[in-house]
Tab-separated table of C-alpha atoms in Angstrom:
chain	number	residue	atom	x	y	z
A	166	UNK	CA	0.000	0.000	0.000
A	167	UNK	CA	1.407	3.378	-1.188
A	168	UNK	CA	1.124	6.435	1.093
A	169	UNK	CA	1.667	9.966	-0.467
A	170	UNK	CA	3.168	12.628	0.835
A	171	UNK	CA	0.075	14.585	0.930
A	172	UNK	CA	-1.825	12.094	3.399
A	173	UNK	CA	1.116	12.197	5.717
A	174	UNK	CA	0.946	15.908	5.983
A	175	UNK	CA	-2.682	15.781	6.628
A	176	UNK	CA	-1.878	13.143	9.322
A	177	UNK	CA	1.091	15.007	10.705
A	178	UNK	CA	-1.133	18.107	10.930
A	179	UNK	CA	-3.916	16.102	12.778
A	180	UNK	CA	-1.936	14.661	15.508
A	181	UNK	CA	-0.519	18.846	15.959
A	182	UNK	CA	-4.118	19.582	16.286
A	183	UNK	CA	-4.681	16.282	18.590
A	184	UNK	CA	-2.046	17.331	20.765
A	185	UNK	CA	-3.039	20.936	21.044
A	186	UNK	CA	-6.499	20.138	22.264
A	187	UNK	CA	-5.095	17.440	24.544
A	188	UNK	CA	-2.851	20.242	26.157
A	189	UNK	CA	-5.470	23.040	26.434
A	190	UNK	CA	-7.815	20.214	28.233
A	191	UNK	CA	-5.519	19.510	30.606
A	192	UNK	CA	-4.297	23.098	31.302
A	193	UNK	CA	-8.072	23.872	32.021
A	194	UNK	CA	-8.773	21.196	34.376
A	195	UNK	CA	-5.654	22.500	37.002
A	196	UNK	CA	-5.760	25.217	38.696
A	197	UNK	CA	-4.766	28.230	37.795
A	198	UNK	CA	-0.905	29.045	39.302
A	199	UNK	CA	-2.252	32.459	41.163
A	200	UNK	CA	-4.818	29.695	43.246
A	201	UNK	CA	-2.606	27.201	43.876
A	202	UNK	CA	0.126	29.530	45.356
A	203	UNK	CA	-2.878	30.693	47.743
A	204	UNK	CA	-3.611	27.280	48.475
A	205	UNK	CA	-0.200	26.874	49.408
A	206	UNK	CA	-0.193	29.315	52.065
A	207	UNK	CA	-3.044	28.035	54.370
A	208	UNK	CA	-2.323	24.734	56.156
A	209	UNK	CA	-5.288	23.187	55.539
A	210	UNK	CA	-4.629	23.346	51.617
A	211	UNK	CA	-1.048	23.602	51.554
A	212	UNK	CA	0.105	19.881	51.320
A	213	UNK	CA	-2.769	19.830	48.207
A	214	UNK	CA	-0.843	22.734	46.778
A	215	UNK	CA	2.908	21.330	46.955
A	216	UNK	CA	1.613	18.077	45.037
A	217	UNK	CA	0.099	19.751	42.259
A	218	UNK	CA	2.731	22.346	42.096
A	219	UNK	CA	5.238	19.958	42.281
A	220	UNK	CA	4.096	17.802	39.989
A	221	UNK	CA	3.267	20.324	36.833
A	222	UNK	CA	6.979	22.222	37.789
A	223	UNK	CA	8.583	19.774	36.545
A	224	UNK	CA	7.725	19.835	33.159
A	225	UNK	CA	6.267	23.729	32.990
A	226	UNK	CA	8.654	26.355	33.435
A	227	UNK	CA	6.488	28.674	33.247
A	228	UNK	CA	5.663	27.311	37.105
A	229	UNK	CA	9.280	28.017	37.974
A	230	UNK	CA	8.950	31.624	37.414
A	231	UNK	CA	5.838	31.922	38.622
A	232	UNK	CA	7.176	30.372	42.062
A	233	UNK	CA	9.682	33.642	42.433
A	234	UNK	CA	7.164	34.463	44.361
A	235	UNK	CA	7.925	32.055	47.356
A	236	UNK	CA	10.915	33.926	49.235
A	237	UNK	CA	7.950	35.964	51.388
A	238	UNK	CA	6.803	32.250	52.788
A	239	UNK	CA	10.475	31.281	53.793
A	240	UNK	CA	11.412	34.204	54.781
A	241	UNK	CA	9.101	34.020	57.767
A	242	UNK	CA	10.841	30.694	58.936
A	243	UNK	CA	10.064	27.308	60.504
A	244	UNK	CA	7.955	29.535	63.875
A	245	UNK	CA	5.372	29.998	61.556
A	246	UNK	CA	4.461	26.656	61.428
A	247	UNK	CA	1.170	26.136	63.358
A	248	UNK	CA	0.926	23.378	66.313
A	249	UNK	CA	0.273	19.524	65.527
A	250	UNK	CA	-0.428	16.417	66.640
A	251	UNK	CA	0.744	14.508	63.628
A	252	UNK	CA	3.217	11.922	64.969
A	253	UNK	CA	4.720	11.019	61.632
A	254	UNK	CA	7.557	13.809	61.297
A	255	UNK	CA	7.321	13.880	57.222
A	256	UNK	CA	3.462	14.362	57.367
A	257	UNK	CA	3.738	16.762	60.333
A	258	UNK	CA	6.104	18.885	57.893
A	259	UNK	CA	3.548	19.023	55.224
A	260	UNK	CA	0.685	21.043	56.613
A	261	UNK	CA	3.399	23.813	57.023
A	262	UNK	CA	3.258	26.259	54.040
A	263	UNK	CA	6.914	27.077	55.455
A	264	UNK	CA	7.963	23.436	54.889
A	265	UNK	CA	6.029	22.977	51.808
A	266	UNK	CA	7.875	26.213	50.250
A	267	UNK	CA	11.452	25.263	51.058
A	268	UNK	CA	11.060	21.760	49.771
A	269	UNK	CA	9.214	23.054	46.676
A	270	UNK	CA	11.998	25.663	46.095
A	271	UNK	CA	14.765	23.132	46.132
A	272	UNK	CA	12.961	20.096	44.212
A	273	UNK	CA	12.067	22.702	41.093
A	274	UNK	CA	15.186	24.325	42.020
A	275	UNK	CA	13.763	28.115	42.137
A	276	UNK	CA	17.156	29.945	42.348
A	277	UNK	CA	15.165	33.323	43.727
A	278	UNK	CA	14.599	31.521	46.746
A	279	UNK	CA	18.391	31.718	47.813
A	280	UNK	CA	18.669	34.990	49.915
A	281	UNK	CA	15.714	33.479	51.846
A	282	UNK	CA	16.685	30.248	52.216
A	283	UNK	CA	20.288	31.640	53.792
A	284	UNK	CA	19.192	32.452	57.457
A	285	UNK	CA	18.214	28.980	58.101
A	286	UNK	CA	21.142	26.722	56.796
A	287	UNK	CA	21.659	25.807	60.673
A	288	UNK	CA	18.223	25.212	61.199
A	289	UNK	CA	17.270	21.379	61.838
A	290	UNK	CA	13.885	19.992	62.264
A	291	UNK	CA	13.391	17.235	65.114
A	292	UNK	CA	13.917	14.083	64.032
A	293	UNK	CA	16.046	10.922	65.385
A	294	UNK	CA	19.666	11.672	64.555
A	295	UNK	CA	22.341	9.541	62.465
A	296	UNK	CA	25.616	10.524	60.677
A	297	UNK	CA	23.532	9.462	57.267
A	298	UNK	CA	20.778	11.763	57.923
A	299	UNK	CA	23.527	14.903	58.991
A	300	UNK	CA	24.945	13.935	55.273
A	301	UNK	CA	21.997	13.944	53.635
A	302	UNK	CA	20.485	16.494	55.039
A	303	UNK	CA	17.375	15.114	55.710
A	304	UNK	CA	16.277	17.587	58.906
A	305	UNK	CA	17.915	20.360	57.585
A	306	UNK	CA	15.332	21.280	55.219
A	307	UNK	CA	16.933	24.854	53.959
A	308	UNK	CA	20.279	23.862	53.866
A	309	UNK	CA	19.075	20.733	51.569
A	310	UNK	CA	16.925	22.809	49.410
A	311	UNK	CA	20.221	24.693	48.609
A	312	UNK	CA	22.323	22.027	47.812
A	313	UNK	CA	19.387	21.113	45.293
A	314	UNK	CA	19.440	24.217	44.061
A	315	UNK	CA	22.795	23.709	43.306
A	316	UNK	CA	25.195	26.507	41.266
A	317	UNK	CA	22.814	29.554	41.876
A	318	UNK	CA	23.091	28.643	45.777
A	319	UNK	CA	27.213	28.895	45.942
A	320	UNK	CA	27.161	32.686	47.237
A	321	UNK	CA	25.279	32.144	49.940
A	322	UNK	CA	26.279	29.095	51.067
A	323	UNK	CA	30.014	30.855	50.691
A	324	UNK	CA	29.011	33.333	52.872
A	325	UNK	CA	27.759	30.953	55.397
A	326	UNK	CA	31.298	29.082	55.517
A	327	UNK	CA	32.321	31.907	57.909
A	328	UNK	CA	29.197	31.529	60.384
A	329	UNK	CA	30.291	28.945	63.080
A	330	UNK	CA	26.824	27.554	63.378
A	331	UNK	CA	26.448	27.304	60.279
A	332	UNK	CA	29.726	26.454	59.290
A	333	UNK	CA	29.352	22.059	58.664
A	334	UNK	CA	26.248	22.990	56.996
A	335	UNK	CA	27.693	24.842	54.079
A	336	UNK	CA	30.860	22.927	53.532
A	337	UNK	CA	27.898	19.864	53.137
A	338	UNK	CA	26.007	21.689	51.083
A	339	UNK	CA	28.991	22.596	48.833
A	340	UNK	CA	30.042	18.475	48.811
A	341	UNK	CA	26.513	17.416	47.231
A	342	UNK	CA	26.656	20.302	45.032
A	343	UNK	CA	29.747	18.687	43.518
A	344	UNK	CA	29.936	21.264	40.385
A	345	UNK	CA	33.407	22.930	39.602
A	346	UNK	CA	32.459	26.010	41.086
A	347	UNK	CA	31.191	24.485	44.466
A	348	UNK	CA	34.741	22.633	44.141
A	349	UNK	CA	36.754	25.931	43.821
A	350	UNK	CA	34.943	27.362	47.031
A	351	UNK	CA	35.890	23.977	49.078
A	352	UNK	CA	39.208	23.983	47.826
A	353	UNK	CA	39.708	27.350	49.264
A	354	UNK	CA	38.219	26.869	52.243
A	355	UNK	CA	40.667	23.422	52.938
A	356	UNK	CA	43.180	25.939	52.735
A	357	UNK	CA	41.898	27.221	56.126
A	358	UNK	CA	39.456	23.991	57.651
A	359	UNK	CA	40.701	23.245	61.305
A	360	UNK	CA	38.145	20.023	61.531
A	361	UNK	CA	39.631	16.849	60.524
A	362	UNK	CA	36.628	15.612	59.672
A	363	UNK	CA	35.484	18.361	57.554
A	364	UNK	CA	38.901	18.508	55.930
A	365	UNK	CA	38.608	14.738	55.365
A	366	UNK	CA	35.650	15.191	53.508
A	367	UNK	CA	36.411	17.715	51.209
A	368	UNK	CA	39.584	16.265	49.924
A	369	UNK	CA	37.011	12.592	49.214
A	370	UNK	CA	34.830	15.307	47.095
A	371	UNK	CA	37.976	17.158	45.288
A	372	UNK	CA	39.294	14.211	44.600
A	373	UNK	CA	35.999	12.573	42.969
């Protein structure tokens, strides 16, 4: 069976039109952007909100730059989150818009989120304690979102090498970044690292 060229062009152009009408279908059952970011702010939507903006950030950008928007809500910090019961530390998180913005900031990496994110490197959520937690920063939830964030993050997280308390957190954060500009900061700061351990683990990184 011969095909012409004109009846695959007429196909071609259908499946366009089939995938255009697909698209516009599915971008008017979600919520608009503007309502979910509302949702996101009131505990008992927010952990509704993260999912859905979560899940159409990854393949819009168009959500990315809408989600500039989210420095206000971490800028507040983890005191705004209300009271709860919720025994299950994970879920407990999630009906925090405070939570729900940091994680949703470093996931879709929103690099305007930086600045905010800053003041609470040192800041650790309760949770049981391990050395592979501390490395993965697991119940630091800033200091992860920056190291997910990744290049756009170094300044800060430079600045931060000089803070004491927040001093392990950065040179972590800088380790999981692994790029060759988060290598150039730790291979300055070995220069001046007093803690064995932390000078142990940057040379494993540098040497990766």
């Amino acid at each position: 069976m011969r095909i012409s060229w004109k009846m695959i062009a007429t196909m071609a152009v259908l499946g366009c039109w089939s995938c255009l009408i697909v698209h516009r279908i599915v971008a008017q059952s979600r919520p608009a952007l503007s309502e979910l970011v509302q949702k996101l702010q009131s505990e008992k939507t927010t952990d509704e909100a993260r999912k859905q903006l979560l899940q159409v950030g990854k393949s819009d950008p168009d959500v990315r730059h809408y989600l500039a928007q989210l420095p206000p809500m971490i800028e507040i910090g983890p005191k705004s989150c209300p009271p709860s019961d919720i025994q299950d530390v994970f879920e407990r998180w999630h009906v925090c818009p405070w939570h729900n913005a940091v994680e949703l900031s470093g996931k879709l990496r929103i690099a305007e989120a930086v600045t905010a994110l800053a003041p609470w490197i040192g800041w650790r959520a309760d949770g049981p304690f391990s050395p592979t937690l501390e490395a993965r920063l697991v119940f630091h939830p800033a200091a992860k979102a920056l190291a997910e964030i990744g290049d756009p993050a170094i300044p800060v997280v430079q600045q931060a090498l000089s803070n004491p308390k927040d001093h392990y957190r950065a040179v972590r954060i800088l380790c999981i970044i692994h790029t060759a500009k988060a290598k150039a900061v730790l291979r300055d700061n070995l220069q001046h690292e007093t803690d064995p351990d932390l000078q142990a683990m940057i040379k494993r990184v540098l040497e990766k």
